[in-house]
Short mmCIF file of C-alpha atoms in Angstrom, two decimals:
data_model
loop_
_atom_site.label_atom_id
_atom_site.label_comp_id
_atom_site.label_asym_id
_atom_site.label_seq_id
_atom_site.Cartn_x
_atom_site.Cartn_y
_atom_site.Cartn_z
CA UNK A 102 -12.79 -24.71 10.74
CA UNK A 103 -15.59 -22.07 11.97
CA UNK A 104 -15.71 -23.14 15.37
CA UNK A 105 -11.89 -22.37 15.63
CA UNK A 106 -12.39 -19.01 13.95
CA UNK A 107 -11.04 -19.98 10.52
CA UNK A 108 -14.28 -19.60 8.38
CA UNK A 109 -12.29 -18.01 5.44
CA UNK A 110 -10.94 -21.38 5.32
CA UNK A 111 -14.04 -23.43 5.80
CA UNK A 112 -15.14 -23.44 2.10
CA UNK A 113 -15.14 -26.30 -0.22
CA UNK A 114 -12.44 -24.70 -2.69
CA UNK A 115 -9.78 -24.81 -0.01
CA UNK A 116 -11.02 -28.06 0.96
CA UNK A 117 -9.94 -29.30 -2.56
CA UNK A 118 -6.91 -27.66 -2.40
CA UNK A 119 -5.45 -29.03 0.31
CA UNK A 120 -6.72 -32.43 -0.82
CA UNK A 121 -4.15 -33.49 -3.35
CA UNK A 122 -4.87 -36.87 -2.84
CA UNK A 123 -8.46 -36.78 -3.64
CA UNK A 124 -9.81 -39.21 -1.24
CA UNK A 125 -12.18 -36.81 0.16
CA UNK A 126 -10.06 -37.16 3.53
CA UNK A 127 -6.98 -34.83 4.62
CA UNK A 128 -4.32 -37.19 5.03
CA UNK A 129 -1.40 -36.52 7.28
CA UNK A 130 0.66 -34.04 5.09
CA UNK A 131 -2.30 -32.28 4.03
CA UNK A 132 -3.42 -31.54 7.62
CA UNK A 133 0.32 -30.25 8.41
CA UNK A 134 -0.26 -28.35 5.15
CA UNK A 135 -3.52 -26.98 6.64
CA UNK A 136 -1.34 -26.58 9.93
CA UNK A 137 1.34 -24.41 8.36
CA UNK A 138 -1.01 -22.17 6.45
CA UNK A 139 -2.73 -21.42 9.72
CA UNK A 140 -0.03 -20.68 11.64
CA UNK A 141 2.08 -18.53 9.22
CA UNK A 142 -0.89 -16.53 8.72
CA UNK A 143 -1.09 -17.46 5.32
CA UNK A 144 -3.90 -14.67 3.87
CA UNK A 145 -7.26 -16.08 2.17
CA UNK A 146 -8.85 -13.58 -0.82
CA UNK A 147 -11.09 -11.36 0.24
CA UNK A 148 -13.18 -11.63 -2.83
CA UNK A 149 -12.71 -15.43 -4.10
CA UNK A 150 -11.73 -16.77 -0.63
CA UNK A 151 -8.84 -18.57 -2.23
CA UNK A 152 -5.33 -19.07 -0.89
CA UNK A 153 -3.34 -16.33 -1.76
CA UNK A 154 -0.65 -18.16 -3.74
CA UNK A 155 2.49 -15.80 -5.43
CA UNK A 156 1.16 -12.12 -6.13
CA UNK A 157 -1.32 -10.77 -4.42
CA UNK A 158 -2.74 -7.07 -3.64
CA UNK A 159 -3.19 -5.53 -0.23
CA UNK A 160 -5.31 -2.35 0.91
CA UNK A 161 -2.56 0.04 2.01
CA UNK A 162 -5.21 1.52 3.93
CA UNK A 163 -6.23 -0.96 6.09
CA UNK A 164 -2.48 -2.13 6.17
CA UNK A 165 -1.62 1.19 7.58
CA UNK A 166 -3.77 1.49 10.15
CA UNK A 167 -3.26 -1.60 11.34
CA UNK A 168 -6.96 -3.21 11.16
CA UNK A 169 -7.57 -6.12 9.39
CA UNK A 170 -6.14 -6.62 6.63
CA UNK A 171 -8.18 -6.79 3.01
CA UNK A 172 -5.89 -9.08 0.22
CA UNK A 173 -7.28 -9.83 -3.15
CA UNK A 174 -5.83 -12.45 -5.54
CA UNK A 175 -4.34 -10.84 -8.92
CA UNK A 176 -7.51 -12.01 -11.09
CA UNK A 177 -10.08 -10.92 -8.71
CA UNK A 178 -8.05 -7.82 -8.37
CA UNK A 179 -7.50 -6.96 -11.81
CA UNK A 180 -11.37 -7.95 -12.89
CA UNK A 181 -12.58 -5.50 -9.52
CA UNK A 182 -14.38 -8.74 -8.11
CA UNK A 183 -14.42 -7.42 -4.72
CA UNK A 184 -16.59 -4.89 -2.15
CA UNK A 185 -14.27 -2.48 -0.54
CA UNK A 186 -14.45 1.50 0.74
CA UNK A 187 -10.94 2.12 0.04
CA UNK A 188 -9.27 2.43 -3.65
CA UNK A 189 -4.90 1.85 -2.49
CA UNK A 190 -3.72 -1.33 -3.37
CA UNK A 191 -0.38 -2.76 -3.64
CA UNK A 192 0.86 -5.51 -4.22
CA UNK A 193 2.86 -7.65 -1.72
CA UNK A 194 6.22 -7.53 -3.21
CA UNK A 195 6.14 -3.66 -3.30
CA UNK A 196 5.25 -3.50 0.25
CA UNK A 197 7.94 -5.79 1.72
CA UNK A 198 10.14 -3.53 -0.36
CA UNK A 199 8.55 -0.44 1.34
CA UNK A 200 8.95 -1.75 4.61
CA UNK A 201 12.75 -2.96 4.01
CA UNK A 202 13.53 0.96 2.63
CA UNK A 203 11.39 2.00 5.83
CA UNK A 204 13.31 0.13 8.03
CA UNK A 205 16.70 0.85 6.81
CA UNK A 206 15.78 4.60 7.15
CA UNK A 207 15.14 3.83 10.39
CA UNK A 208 18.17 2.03 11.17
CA UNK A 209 20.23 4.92 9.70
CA UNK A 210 18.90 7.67 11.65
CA UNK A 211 19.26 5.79 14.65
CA UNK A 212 22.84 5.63 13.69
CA UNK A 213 23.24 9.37 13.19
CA UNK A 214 21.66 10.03 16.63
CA UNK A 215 23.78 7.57 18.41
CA UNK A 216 27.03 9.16 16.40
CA UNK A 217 25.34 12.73 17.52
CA UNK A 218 25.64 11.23 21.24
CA UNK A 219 28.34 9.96 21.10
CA UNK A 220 30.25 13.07 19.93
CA UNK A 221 28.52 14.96 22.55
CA UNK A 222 29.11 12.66 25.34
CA UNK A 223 29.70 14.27 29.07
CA UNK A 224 32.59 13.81 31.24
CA UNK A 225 32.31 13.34 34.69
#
């Protein structure tokens, strides 16, 4: 997992939880488990280096300006287990709601511009 650049991922904890069979081996599904997570871009905790499973908070910061991401779990959120500069979080839900309300504002002003054209549209 290091050598391919994964080394959130290369931790004994995920190991385990990928290995529901518990034979100390991934077994086919588990490695197309460990394939899906990878390519979906599944996030890791930035303070527990867990899977980010259901909730989980994001610094709107970094999320903003595009850099790398920093995700925290809810416990390791709520108990401030973490080393960060920046003090926004939010969690995921609230931002895919953000970006849905941010993208249907965009969608309706390009609507009203192309209504603003079209009204003002030259003959030749």
């Amino acid at each position: 997992m290091k050598r391919n650049g994964h080394t959130k991922m290369a931790n004994r904890p995920f190991f385990d939880y990928l290995n529901e069979s518990r034979t100390g081996e991934l077994e086919f599904m588990e490695v197309m488990t460990l394939f899906y997570i990878i390519k979906s871009g599944r996030k890791i905790c930035d303070g527990c280096d867990g899977l980010l499973k259901g909730t989980f908070f994001s610094c709107t910061d970094c999320f903003a300006a595009d850099d790398e991401s920093f995700n925290l779990c809810s416990k390791c959120f709520t108990e401030s287990k973490y080393v960060h500069p920046h003090k926004h979080f939010l969690d995921n839900y609230i931002i895919l709601e953000n970006m849905k309300l941010t993208l249907a504002e965009k969608e309706k002003k390009i609507r009203q511009m192309e209504a603003a054209m079209a009204n003002h549209q030259v003959s030749y």
